[in-house]
Amino acid sequence: MVFSSPEFLFFFLPISLIAYFAVPQKHLKWRNLVLLLVSLVFYGWGEPVYVLLMVTTIVVDYIAGILLYRYENSPLKRKRVLVGAIVINLAILFFFKYYDFLIGNLRLIPGLSFLPLLELELPIGISFYTFQSLSYVIDVYRGDARMQKNIVSFGAYVTMFPQLIAGPIVRYATIDEELRDREHSVLLFTSGIRTFTAGLAKKILLADMAGALWGYFAAVPAGARTVLGAWMGIVFYAFQIYFDFSGYSDMAIGLGKMMGFGFLENFNYPYIARSITDFWRRWHISLSTWFREYVYIPLGGNRVGRFKLYRNLLAVWFLTGAWHGASWNYILWGLYYFALLVIEKTFLLKWLDKIPVFFRHLYSLFFILIGWLLFVSEDLSSGMLLLSNMFGANTVGFASGQNVYDLLRNLIFLAIMVIAATPYPKTLFYKLYEKKPLFRTLTAVGVMVLLVICTAYLVSSDFHPFLYFQF
């Protein structure tokens, strides 16, 4: 089940909210139970067998938290519990996500072709909820969060349907207090509706339309492409993945507000970045934060010599690429950003600070687009072919009449996406919302209109799952 589906919007969500708020505020633990149960139903809607896998993760990490508390005065035992929990969690993730990838590559070695491929189906959201649950164990081990005695509350944290499938990854330390005591109000609920609707509009009205255009350009045979067509295709993909993923994050944050949770923002207008370093402070913030807190800093962060700094960055970006999928193109994508960040840290950032902001934006967008090319390619050969097309090789020319027509026809749509990818609409909205009472009324009407428009598109168009579901 996905947020942008009629069954979620008009069946699951209303019933879940009614059940949740039917429990009095003073019985928060019972509200957590309702949240746990509806989240398990949400996850099991499409693949009920994998609910058992998630429950296993909950039980393992809940027991680990209990043991960490029990062995408070025994550092060695605490470390063993931590290592054990990490090994079990990552073993489950590795088996389902990377086993076939590893075996498939080993089978290429002479004499190893007998190794069996299991052709396992990847459980939806396993990378997200595994990292989220692990953050609890690590936070309790470090003393950054208290042990959660109530397995229902802990289970609600791991399975929380608003951000279960595609994030944001909520670190336990940031939500510990809200699991024990959180506020619910009409203002927070209506704010959640606005945020959710904005995310839904991003997905339905921007991401899906951009995705259709990316599909149109990508379908052009390699030998019939033009330079302009190749660039237009990857630009539309860049907008698709941004509005798709940030739209889901906004919907998750909005749903969290409705239930009293304050999830941290996952995107901060990444396409206005002035460097690749800046881009990764703005894109998928929860994943970057997770790797920084639980991999980069424990390895020594940047408070080490140059060699160890590069080693730490290599570890983080190899894992970041692998986290996105069991495929060489994702690993190459991670290593691509590792190389760019090393270059920036070594000398380029100092030079970038001296040039006009406009050229810093161009530099960033150029390398971000090349990165998306690596990310979206099904294999390295098709990726390299599209890259060569973008620079004039293996094409039928710079542009065709059809390209020019396609560009002009979609110019307004492109302009809308460019504006929507900047902070200006949000800044203007809040200025008007705070100063103009009439605008607040118009906002309520606008939200209802957006919901109607999105619903109309849902009913009349094909189903488009969120891109990050595959991770």
Tab-separated table of C-alpha atoms in Angstrom:
chain	number	residue	atom	x	y	z
A	1	MET	CA	0.000	0.000	0.000
A	2	VAL	CA	1.307	3.450	-0.866
A	3	PHE	CA	0.290	6.921	0.281
A	4	SER	CA	-0.686	8.001	-3.229
A	5	SER	CA	-3.289	5.266	-3.685
A	6	PRO	CA	-7.077	5.533	-3.275
A	7	GLU	CA	-7.181	2.639	-0.789
A	8	PHE	CA	-4.755	4.451	1.490
A	9	LEU	CA	-6.320	7.904	1.188
A	10	PHE	CA	-9.963	6.897	1.467
A	11	PHE	CA	-9.890	3.645	3.410
A	12	PHE	CA	-6.783	2.910	5.457
A	13	LEU	CA	-5.890	6.439	6.599
A	14	PRO	CA	-9.367	7.516	7.815
A	15	ILE	CA	-9.919	4.225	9.674
A	16	SER	CA	-6.435	4.398	11.235
A	17	LEU	CA	-6.909	7.986	12.426
A	18	ILE	CA	-10.365	7.227	13.847
A	19	ALA	CA	-8.995	4.198	15.714
A	20	TYR	CA	-5.991	6.188	16.950
A	21	PHE	CA	-7.963	9.164	18.275
A	22	ALA	CA	-10.706	6.949	19.701
A	23	VAL	CA	-8.203	6.180	22.462
A	24	PRO	CA	-8.100	9.013	25.044
A	25	GLN	CA	-4.959	11.159	25.143
A	26	LYS	CA	-4.183	10.054	28.712
A	27	HIS	CA	-3.790	6.446	27.519
A	28	LEU	CA	-0.816	7.113	25.248
A	29	LYS	CA	0.485	3.549	25.497
A	30	TRP	CA	-2.795	2.314	24.026
A	31	ARG	CA	-2.450	4.828	21.208
A	32	ASN	CA	1.002	3.375	20.594
A	33	LEU	CA	-0.620	-0.070	20.420
A	34	VAL	CA	-3.107	1.167	17.823
A	35	LEU	CA	-0.229	2.709	15.868
A	36	LEU	CA	1.685	-0.583	16.014
A	37	LEU	CA	-1.289	-2.644	14.836
A	38	VAL	CA	-2.304	-0.367	11.960
A	39	SER	CA	1.352	-0.131	10.895
A	40	LEU	CA	1.634	-3.924	10.742
A	41	VAL	CA	-1.560	-4.034	8.659
A	42	PHE	CA	-0.137	-1.307	6.406
A	43	TYR	CA	3.112	-3.233	5.871
A	44	GLY	CA	1.428	-6.602	5.505
A	45	TRP	CA	-1.112	-5.312	2.974
A	46	GLY	CA	1.093	-6.294	0.048
A	47	GLU	CA	3.415	-8.942	1.480
A	48	PRO	CA	2.145	-10.333	4.820
A	49	VAL	CA	4.914	-12.940	5.089
A	50	TYR	CA	7.523	-10.223	5.650
A	51	VAL	CA	5.684	-8.910	8.704
A	52	LEU	CA	7.340	-11.812	10.566
A	53	LEU	CA	10.736	-10.535	9.449
A	54	MET	CA	9.995	-7.092	10.845
A	55	VAL	CA	8.685	-8.560	14.101
A	56	THR	CA	11.951	-10.506	14.382
A	57	THR	CA	13.895	-7.251	14.099
A	58	ILE	CA	11.695	-5.685	16.790
A	59	VAL	CA	12.169	-8.595	19.215
A	60	VAL	CA	15.938	-8.833	18.666
A	61	ASP	CA	16.569	-5.127	19.198
A	62	TYR	CA	14.125	-4.834	22.090
A	63	ILE	CA	15.950	-7.660	23.898
A	64	ALA	CA	19.269	-5.998	23.060
A	65	GLY	CA	18.048	-2.788	24.722
A	66	ILE	CA	16.994	-4.714	27.847
A	67	LEU	CA	20.374	-6.445	28.045
A	68	LEU	CA	22.274	-3.186	27.562
A	69	TYR	CA	20.394	-1.776	30.531
A	70	ARG	CA	20.927	-4.914	32.606
A	71	TYR	CA	24.674	-4.960	31.916
A	72	GLU	CA	25.068	-1.258	32.648
A	73	ASN	CA	28.151	-1.901	34.787
A	74	SER	CA	29.768	-4.441	32.479
A	75	PRO	CA	31.351	-2.736	29.427
A	76	LEU	CA	32.483	-6.031	27.889
A	77	LYS	CA	29.021	-7.601	28.020
A	78	ARG	CA	27.452	-4.404	26.674
A	79	LYS	CA	29.844	-4.429	23.741
A	80	ARG	CA	29.004	-8.081	23.025
A	81	VAL	CA	25.286	-7.275	23.051
A	82	LEU	CA	25.848	-4.339	20.689
A	83	VAL	CA	27.951	-6.392	18.281
A	84	GLY	CA	25.450	-9.248	18.402
A	85	ALA	CA	22.512	-6.973	17.576
A	86	ILE	CA	24.414	-5.311	14.727
A	87	VAL	CA	25.440	-8.690	13.274
A	88	ILE	CA	21.893	-10.106	13.406
A	89	ASN	CA	20.321	-6.994	11.859
A	90	LEU	CA	22.886	-6.687	9.095
A	91	ALA	CA	22.836	-10.439	8.421
A	92	ILE	CA	19.091	-10.291	7.755
A	93	LEU	CA	19.537	-7.229	5.534
A	94	PHE	CA	22.475	-8.793	3.680
A	95	PHE	CA	20.691	-12.099	3.072
A	96	PHE	CA	17.621	-10.548	1.490
A	97	LYS	CA	19.273	-7.641	-0.292
A	98	TYR	CA	22.778	-8.753	-1.265
A	99	TYR	CA	22.910	-12.566	-1.320
A	100	ASP	CA	21.929	-12.973	-4.969
A	101	PHE	CA	24.160	-10.061	-6.002
A	102	LEU	CA	27.182	-11.619	-4.279
A	103	ILE	CA	26.498	-15.132	-5.537
A	104	GLY	CA	25.776	-13.861	-9.037
A	105	ASN	CA	29.229	-12.266	-9.164
A	106	LEU	CA	30.949	-15.280	-7.589
A	107	ARG	CA	29.362	-17.556	-10.219
A	108	LEU	CA	31.354	-15.678	-12.858
A	109	ILE	CA	34.531	-17.175	-11.385
A	110	PRO	CA	35.445	-20.508	-13.042
A	111	GLY	CA	34.512	-23.414	-10.798
A	112	LEU	CA	31.908	-21.512	-8.763
A	113	SER	CA	28.977	-21.695	-11.159
A	114	PHE	CA	27.359	-24.313	-8.905
A	115	LEU	CA	26.555	-21.715	-6.226
A	116	PRO	CA	22.759	-21.386	-5.991
A	117	LEU	CA	20.815	-18.198	-6.693
A	118	LEU	CA	17.746	-17.883	-4.466
A	119	GLU	CA	16.041	-15.081	-6.437
A	120	LEU	CA	14.761	-13.569	-3.219
A	121	GLU	CA	12.159	-10.835	-3.293
A	122	LEU	CA	13.402	-7.751	-1.465
A	123	PRO	CA	11.142	-6.905	1.502
A	124	ILE	CA	9.867	-3.361	0.994
A	125	GLY	CA	11.529	-0.796	3.240
A	126	ILE	CA	13.959	-3.268	4.842
A	127	SER	CA	16.917	-0.892	4.488
A	128	PHE	CA	14.960	1.878	6.208
A	129	TYR	CA	13.539	-0.013	9.168
A	130	THR	CA	16.779	-1.961	9.752
A	131	PHE	CA	18.784	1.259	10.066
A	132	GLN	CA	16.069	2.815	12.185
A	133	SER	CA	15.910	-0.102	14.614
A	134	LEU	CA	19.702	-0.290	14.812
A	135	SER	CA	19.828	3.373	15.814
A	136	TYR	CA	17.883	2.439	18.961
A	137	VAL	CA	20.434	-0.176	20.023
A	138	ILE	CA	23.370	2.136	19.330
A	139	ASP	CA	21.736	5.150	21.024
A	140	VAL	CA	20.978	3.102	24.156
A	141	TYR	CA	24.520	1.704	24.156
A	142	ARG	CA	25.988	5.204	23.939
A	143	GLY	CA	23.638	6.610	26.553
A	144	ASP	CA	22.024	8.987	24.046
A	145	ALA	CA	18.580	7.490	24.745
A	146	ARG	CA	16.837	5.578	27.499
A	147	MET	CA	16.008	1.912	27.218
A	148	GLN	CA	12.401	1.419	26.128
A	149	LYS	CA	10.725	-0.949	28.594
A	150	ASN	CA	7.481	-1.210	26.651
A	151	ILE	CA	7.849	-3.485	23.620
A	152	VAL	CA	4.628	-2.064	22.152
A	153	SER	CA	6.050	1.466	22.150
A	154	PHE	CA	9.311	0.202	20.679
A	155	GLY	CA	7.419	-1.768	18.047
A	156	ALA	CA	5.404	1.338	17.180
A	157	TYR	CA	8.696	3.191	16.644
A	158	VAL	CA	10.113	0.564	14.284
A	159	THR	CA	6.916	-0.042	12.306
A	160	MET	CA	5.454	3.474	12.294
A	161	PHE	CA	3.598	3.486	8.962
A	162	PRO	CA	4.061	7.194	8.126
A	163	GLN	CA	7.764	6.679	7.411
A	164	LEU	CA	8.100	2.889	7.349
A	165	ILE	CA	8.528	2.300	3.632
A	166	ALA	CA	10.805	5.098	2.422
A	167	GLY	CA	11.849	7.196	5.384
A	168	PRO	CA	12.863	9.582	6.647
A	169	ILE	CA	15.026	7.359	8.856
A	170	VAL	CA	14.061	8.473	12.362
A	171	ARG	CA	16.878	8.080	14.879
A	172	TYR	CA	15.551	6.789	18.173
A	173	ALA	CA	17.191	9.554	20.220
A	174	THR	CA	15.145	12.166	18.321
A	175	ILE	CA	11.795	10.529	19.077
A	176	ASP	CA	12.353	8.887	22.467
A	177	GLU	CA	10.412	11.519	24.418
A	178	GLU	CA	7.505	11.587	21.963
A	179	LEU	CA	6.976	7.839	22.336
A	180	ARG	CA	6.489	8.437	26.058
A	181	ASP	CA	4.593	11.734	25.964
A	182	ARG	CA	3.488	13.793	22.966
A	183	GLU	CA	1.025	16.556	22.290
A	184	HIS	CA	-1.946	16.409	19.960
A	185	SER	CA	-3.719	19.562	18.843
A	186	VAL	CA	-5.999	20.835	16.116
A	187	LEU	CA	-3.293	23.237	14.926
A	188	LEU	CA	-0.718	20.450	14.657
A	189	PHE	CA	-3.216	18.167	12.929
A	190	THR	CA	-4.196	20.786	10.336
A	191	SER	CA	-0.531	21.605	9.771
A	192	GLY	CA	-0.013	17.900	9.140
A	193	ILE	CA	-2.811	17.880	6.570
A	194	ARG	CA	-1.176	20.805	4.734
A	195	THR	CA	2.235	19.135	4.730
A	196	PHE	CA	0.777	15.800	3.623
A	197	THR	CA	-1.194	17.433	0.801
A	198	ALA	CA	1.869	19.347	-0.405
A	199	GLY	CA	3.794	16.071	-0.547
A	200	LEU	CA	0.948	14.335	-2.372
A	201	ALA	CA	0.867	17.141	-4.945
A	202	LYS	CA	4.635	16.858	-5.419
A	203	LYS	CA	4.244	13.161	-6.124
A	204	ILE	CA	1.137	13.202	-8.318
A	205	LEU	CA	1.415	16.524	-10.155
A	206	LEU	CA	5.191	16.899	-10.485
A	207	ALA	CA	7.108	13.642	-9.956
A	208	ASP	CA	4.828	11.364	-11.959
A	209	MET	CA	4.606	13.815	-14.858
A	210	ALA	CA	8.386	14.328	-14.841
A	211	GLY	CA	8.804	10.550	-14.714
A	212	ALA	CA	6.608	10.112	-17.777
A	213	LEU	CA	8.804	12.589	-19.670
A	214	TRP	CA	11.972	10.837	-18.493
A	215	GLY	CA	10.484	7.556	-19.740
A	216	TYR	CA	9.676	9.188	-23.080
A	217	PHE	CA	13.251	10.375	-23.627
A	218	ALA	CA	14.840	7.203	-22.219
A	219	ALA	CA	12.808	5.077	-24.656
A	220	VAL	CA	14.549	6.664	-27.655
A	221	PRO	CA	16.928	4.034	-29.119
A	222	ALA	CA	20.591	4.726	-28.391
A	223	GLY	CA	21.440	5.309	-32.047
A	224	ALA	CA	18.605	7.803	-32.533
A	225	ARG	CA	19.323	10.137	-29.611
A	226	THR	CA	20.381	13.770	-29.783
A	227	VAL	CA	22.487	15.734	-27.314
A	228	LEU	CA	19.517	17.891	-26.312
A	229	GLY	CA	17.251	14.861	-25.925
A	230	ALA	CA	19.766	13.101	-23.666
A	231	TRP	CA	20.137	16.160	-21.430
A	232	MET	CA	16.394	16.783	-21.295
A	233	GLY	CA	15.826	13.190	-20.244
A	234	ILE	CA	18.253	13.282	-17.321
A	235	VAL	CA	16.939	16.701	-16.206
A	236	PHE	CA	13.408	15.300	-16.032
A	237	TYR	CA	14.699	12.288	-14.079
A	238	ALA	CA	16.458	14.617	-11.626
A	239	PHE	CA	13.173	16.396	-10.989
A	240	GLN	CA	11.272	13.113	-10.798
A	241	ILE	CA	13.446	11.577	-8.098
A	242	TYR	CA	13.527	14.808	-6.083
A	243	PHE	CA	9.789	15.445	-6.082
A	244	ASP	CA	9.021	11.739	-5.680
A	245	PHE	CA	11.254	11.233	-2.653
A	246	SER	CA	10.801	14.638	-1.032
A	247	GLY	CA	7.071	14.312	-1.670
A	248	TYR	CA	7.000	11.013	0.220
A	249	SER	CA	9.045	12.564	3.037
A	250	ASP	CA	6.617	15.496	3.263
A	251	MET	CA	3.683	13.091	3.399
A	252	ALA	CA	5.421	11.117	6.155
A	253	ILE	CA	6.178	14.291	8.118
A	254	GLY	CA	2.567	15.420	7.687
A	255	LEU	CA	1.193	12.098	8.930
A	256	GLY	CA	3.606	12.267	11.847
A	257	LYS	CA	2.265	15.704	12.800
A	258	MET	CA	-1.292	14.372	12.749
A	259	MET	CA	-0.241	11.777	15.330
A	260	GLY	CA	1.859	14.122	17.441
A	261	PHE	CA	5.324	13.266	16.110
A	262	GLY	CA	7.839	15.820	14.897
A	263	PHE	CA	9.959	14.086	12.260
A	264	LEU	CA	12.976	16.055	11.097
A	265	GLU	CA	13.084	17.420	7.548
A	266	ASN	CA	14.679	15.069	5.029
A	267	PHE	CA	15.320	17.581	2.236
A	268	ASN	CA	16.451	21.187	2.228
A	269	TYR	CA	16.207	22.256	-1.422
A	270	PRO	CA	19.230	20.241	-2.634
A	271	TYR	CA	19.202	21.666	-6.152
A	272	ILE	CA	20.155	25.123	-4.904
A	273	ALA	CA	23.405	23.669	-3.527
A	274	ARG	CA	26.617	25.556	-4.222
A	275	SER	CA	28.879	22.511	-4.013
A	276	ILE	CA	28.601	18.738	-3.838
A	277	THR	CA	29.372	18.955	-0.123
A	278	ASP	CA	26.441	21.349	0.233
A	279	PHE	CA	24.222	19.050	-1.847
A	280	TRP	CA	24.759	16.174	0.579
A	281	ARG	CA	23.868	18.402	3.499
A	282	ARG	CA	20.510	18.945	1.790
A	283	TRP	CA	19.668	15.609	0.113
A	284	HIS	CA	18.259	12.641	2.087
A	285	ILE	CA	19.408	14.270	5.300
A	286	SER	CA	18.291	11.391	7.517
A	287	LEU	CA	20.498	8.875	5.664
A	288	SER	CA	23.501	11.222	5.624
A	289	THR	CA	23.008	11.848	9.346
A	290	TRP	CA	22.773	8.110	10.058
A	291	PHE	CA	26.042	7.350	8.294
A	292	ARG	CA	27.737	10.345	9.904
A	293	GLU	CA	26.620	9.410	13.429
A	294	TYR	CA	27.069	5.652	13.239
A	295	VAL	CA	29.899	5.118	10.728
A	296	TYR	CA	31.902	8.270	9.940
A	297	ILE	CA	32.325	9.665	13.467
A	298	PRO	CA	33.034	6.260	15.106
A	299	LEU	CA	35.792	5.754	12.524
A	300	GLY	CA	37.324	9.071	13.584
A	301	GLY	CA	35.460	11.522	11.359
A	302	ASN	CA	37.645	14.338	10.064
A	303	ARG	CA	39.724	14.590	13.237
A	304	VAL	CA	42.326	12.231	11.833
A	305	GLY	CA	45.164	12.320	9.348
A	306	ARG	CA	44.522	12.727	5.643
A	307	PHE	CA	44.841	9.014	4.847
A	308	LYS	CA	42.349	7.984	7.541
A	309	LEU	CA	40.007	10.803	6.513
A	310	TYR	CA	39.900	9.423	2.965
A	311	ARG	CA	39.465	5.908	4.352
A	312	ASN	CA	36.502	7.073	6.427
A	313	LEU	CA	34.930	8.832	3.453
A	314	LEU	CA	35.482	5.768	1.271
A	315	ALA	CA	33.755	3.538	3.820
A	316	VAL	CA	30.771	5.881	4.099
A	317	TRP	CA	30.272	6.352	0.365
A	318	PHE	CA	30.788	2.708	-0.525
A	319	LEU	CA	28.133	1.831	2.058
A	320	THR	CA	25.871	4.663	0.867
A	321	GLY	CA	25.985	3.316	-2.671
A	322	ALA	CA	25.445	-0.277	-1.534
A	323	TRP	CA	22.573	0.792	0.761
A	324	HIS	CA	20.658	2.003	-2.282
A	325	GLY	CA	20.807	-1.338	-4.032
A	326	ALA	CA	22.675	-4.544	-4.826
A	327	SER	CA	24.037	-3.386	-8.152
A	328	TRP	CA	27.376	-2.120	-9.417
A	329	ASN	CA	25.843	1.107	-10.704
A	330	TYR	CA	24.804	2.092	-7.155
A	331	ILE	CA	28.269	1.285	-5.831
A	332	LEU	CA	29.841	3.285	-8.664
A	333	TRP	CA	27.437	6.135	-7.853
A	334	GLY	CA	28.619	6.102	-4.234
A	335	LEU	CA	32.287	6.043	-5.271
A	336	TYR	CA	31.618	8.873	-7.729
A	337	TYR	CA	30.478	11.092	-4.862
A	338	PHE	CA	33.397	9.899	-2.746
A	339	ALA	CA	35.792	11.138	-5.439
A	340	LEU	CA	34.011	14.486	-5.791
A	341	LEU	CA	33.948	15.089	-2.037
A	342	VAL	CA	37.633	14.215	-1.678
A	343	ILE	CA	38.479	16.693	-4.446
A	344	GLU	CA	36.362	19.372	-2.768
A	345	LYS	CA	37.854	18.762	0.663
A	346	THR	CA	41.385	18.737	-0.740
A	347	PHE	CA	41.324	22.034	-2.646
A	348	LEU	CA	38.210	22.759	-4.705
A	349	LEU	CA	35.993	24.250	-1.969
A	350	LYS	CA	38.510	27.044	-1.383
A	351	TRP	CA	38.466	27.870	-5.089
A	352	LEU	CA	34.661	27.671	-5.301
A	353	ASP	CA	34.365	30.246	-2.514
A	354	LYS	CA	36.075	32.772	-4.788
A	355	ILE	CA	33.819	32.477	-7.833
A	356	PRO	CA	30.291	33.916	-8.360
A	357	VAL	CA	27.396	31.980	-6.843
A	358	PHE	CA	25.806	31.403	-10.264
A	359	PHE	CA	28.809	29.395	-11.474
A	360	ARG	CA	28.904	27.437	-8.209
A	361	HIS	CA	25.289	26.428	-8.848
A	362	LEU	CA	26.115	25.407	-12.426
A	363	TYR	CA	29.072	23.343	-11.243
A	364	SER	CA	26.936	21.566	-8.649
A	365	LEU	CA	24.013	20.870	-10.974
A	366	PHE	CA	26.303	19.538	-13.697
A	367	PHE	CA	27.877	16.911	-11.455
A	368	ILE	CA	24.562	16.104	-9.744
A	369	LEU	CA	23.027	15.328	-13.146
A	370	ILE	CA	25.962	13.085	-14.068
A	371	GLY	CA	25.444	11.350	-10.736
A	372	TRP	CA	21.779	10.700	-11.509
A	373	LEU	CA	22.785	9.196	-14.831
A	374	LEU	CA	24.908	6.624	-12.972
A	375	PHE	CA	22.110	6.078	-10.467
A	376	VAL	CA	19.298	5.422	-12.929
A	377	SER	CA	21.200	3.274	-15.430
A	378	GLU	CA	20.289	-0.403	-15.345
A	379	ASP	CA	23.882	-1.367	-16.114
A	380	LEU	CA	27.224	0.340	-16.642
A	381	SER	CA	27.216	-0.016	-20.432
A	382	SER	CA	23.854	1.717	-20.896
A	383	GLY	CA	24.943	4.422	-18.454
A	384	MET	CA	28.178	5.077	-20.322
A	385	LEU	CA	26.292	5.150	-23.621
A	386	LEU	CA	23.849	7.775	-22.338
A	387	LEU	CA	26.780	9.758	-20.933
A	388	SER	CA	28.466	9.717	-24.334
A	389	ASN	CA	25.184	10.888	-25.922
A	390	MET	CA	25.106	13.867	-23.559
A	391	PHE	CA	28.489	14.977	-24.893
A	392	GLY	CA	27.797	14.429	-28.577
A	393	ALA	CA	29.068	10.907	-29.215
A	394	ASN	CA	26.875	8.228	-30.830
A	395	THR	CA	24.085	10.713	-31.601
A	396	VAL	CA	22.275	11.891	-34.725
A	397	GLY	CA	23.067	15.525	-33.949
A	398	PHE	CA	22.671	18.218	-31.337
A	399	ALA	CA	18.894	18.528	-31.566
A	400	SER	CA	15.938	17.591	-33.702
A	401	GLY	CA	12.735	19.424	-34.520
A	402	GLN	CA	10.908	17.037	-32.195
A	403	ASN	CA	13.315	17.939	-29.362
A	404	VAL	CA	12.642	21.641	-29.826
A	405	TYR	CA	8.901	20.992	-29.878
A	406	ASP	CA	9.131	18.856	-26.713
A	407	LEU	CA	11.157	21.553	-24.972
A	408	LEU	CA	8.740	24.352	-25.868
A	409	ARG	CA	5.704	22.237	-24.992
A	410	ASN	CA	7.088	21.504	-21.518
A	411	LEU	CA	8.730	24.865	-20.838
A	412	ILE	CA	6.037	26.037	-18.399
A	413	PHE	CA	6.138	22.686	-16.588
A	414	LEU	CA	9.927	22.968	-16.320
A	415	ALA	CA	9.617	26.499	-14.937
A	416	ILE	CA	7.094	25.311	-12.333
A	417	MET	CA	9.443	22.524	-11.221
A	418	VAL	CA	12.413	24.879	-11.029
A	419	ILE	CA	10.457	27.287	-8.816
A	420	ALA	CA	9.065	24.435	-6.690
A	421	ALA	CA	12.615	23.174	-6.098
A	422	THR	CA	13.573	26.469	-4.406
A	423	PRO	CA	12.585	27.820	-0.970
A	424	TYR	CA	10.725	30.834	-2.405
A	425	PRO	CA	7.194	29.332	-2.544
A	426	LYS	CA	7.422	28.101	1.057
A	427	THR	CA	8.871	31.400	2.291
A	428	LEU	CA	6.118	33.372	0.570
A	429	PHE	CA	3.443	31.023	1.913
A	430	TYR	CA	4.485	31.453	5.543
A	431	LYS	CA	4.752	35.236	5.207
A	432	LEU	CA	1.212	35.442	3.883
A	433	TYR	CA	-0.099	32.832	6.321
A	434	GLU	CA	1.215	34.736	9.338
A	435	LYS	CA	0.165	38.222	8.223
A	436	LYS	CA	-3.045	37.724	6.224
A	437	PRO	CA	-6.017	36.072	8.034
A	438	LEU	CA	-7.876	35.777	4.732
A	439	PHE	CA	-4.973	33.787	3.307
A	440	ARG	CA	-5.451	31.152	6.035
A	441	THR	CA	-9.006	30.600	4.854
A	442	LEU	CA	-7.853	30.457	1.258
A	443	THR	CA	-5.196	27.933	2.280
A	444	ALA	CA	-7.848	25.582	3.662
A	445	VAL	CA	-9.770	25.873	0.401
A	446	GLY	CA	-6.562	25.381	-1.578
A	447	VAL	CA	-5.743	22.186	0.318
A	448	MET	CA	-9.176	20.763	-0.492
A	449	VAL	CA	-8.821	21.737	-4.152
A	450	LEU	CA	-5.385	20.096	-4.331
A	451	LEU	CA	-6.782	16.915	-2.796
A	452	VAL	CA	-9.575	16.853	-5.380
A	453	ILE	CA	-7.124	17.421	-8.254
A	454	CYS	CA	-4.730	14.749	-6.976
A	455	THR	CA	-7.614	12.318	-6.520
A	456	ALA	CA	-8.755	12.954	-10.084
A	457	TYR	CA	-5.254	12.177	-11.359
A	458	LEU	CA	-5.092	9.037	-9.202
A	459	VAL	CA	-8.332	7.720	-10.626
A	460	SER	CA	-7.541	8.561	-14.246
A	461	SER	CA	-3.825	7.666	-14.479
A	462	ASP	CA	-1.654	4.580	-14.145
A	463	PHE	CA	-0.162	3.543	-10.808
A	464	HIS	CA	3.327	4.946	-10.146
A	465	PRO	CA	5.025	3.562	-7.009
A	466	PHE	CA	7.507	5.711	-5.104
A	467	LEU	CA	11.037	5.271	-6.476
A	468	TYR	CA	12.636	4.723	-3.075
A	469	PHE	CA	10.362	1.736	-2.304
A	470	GLN	CA	12.937	-0.450	-4.060
A	471	PHE	CA	15.562	0.371	-1.450
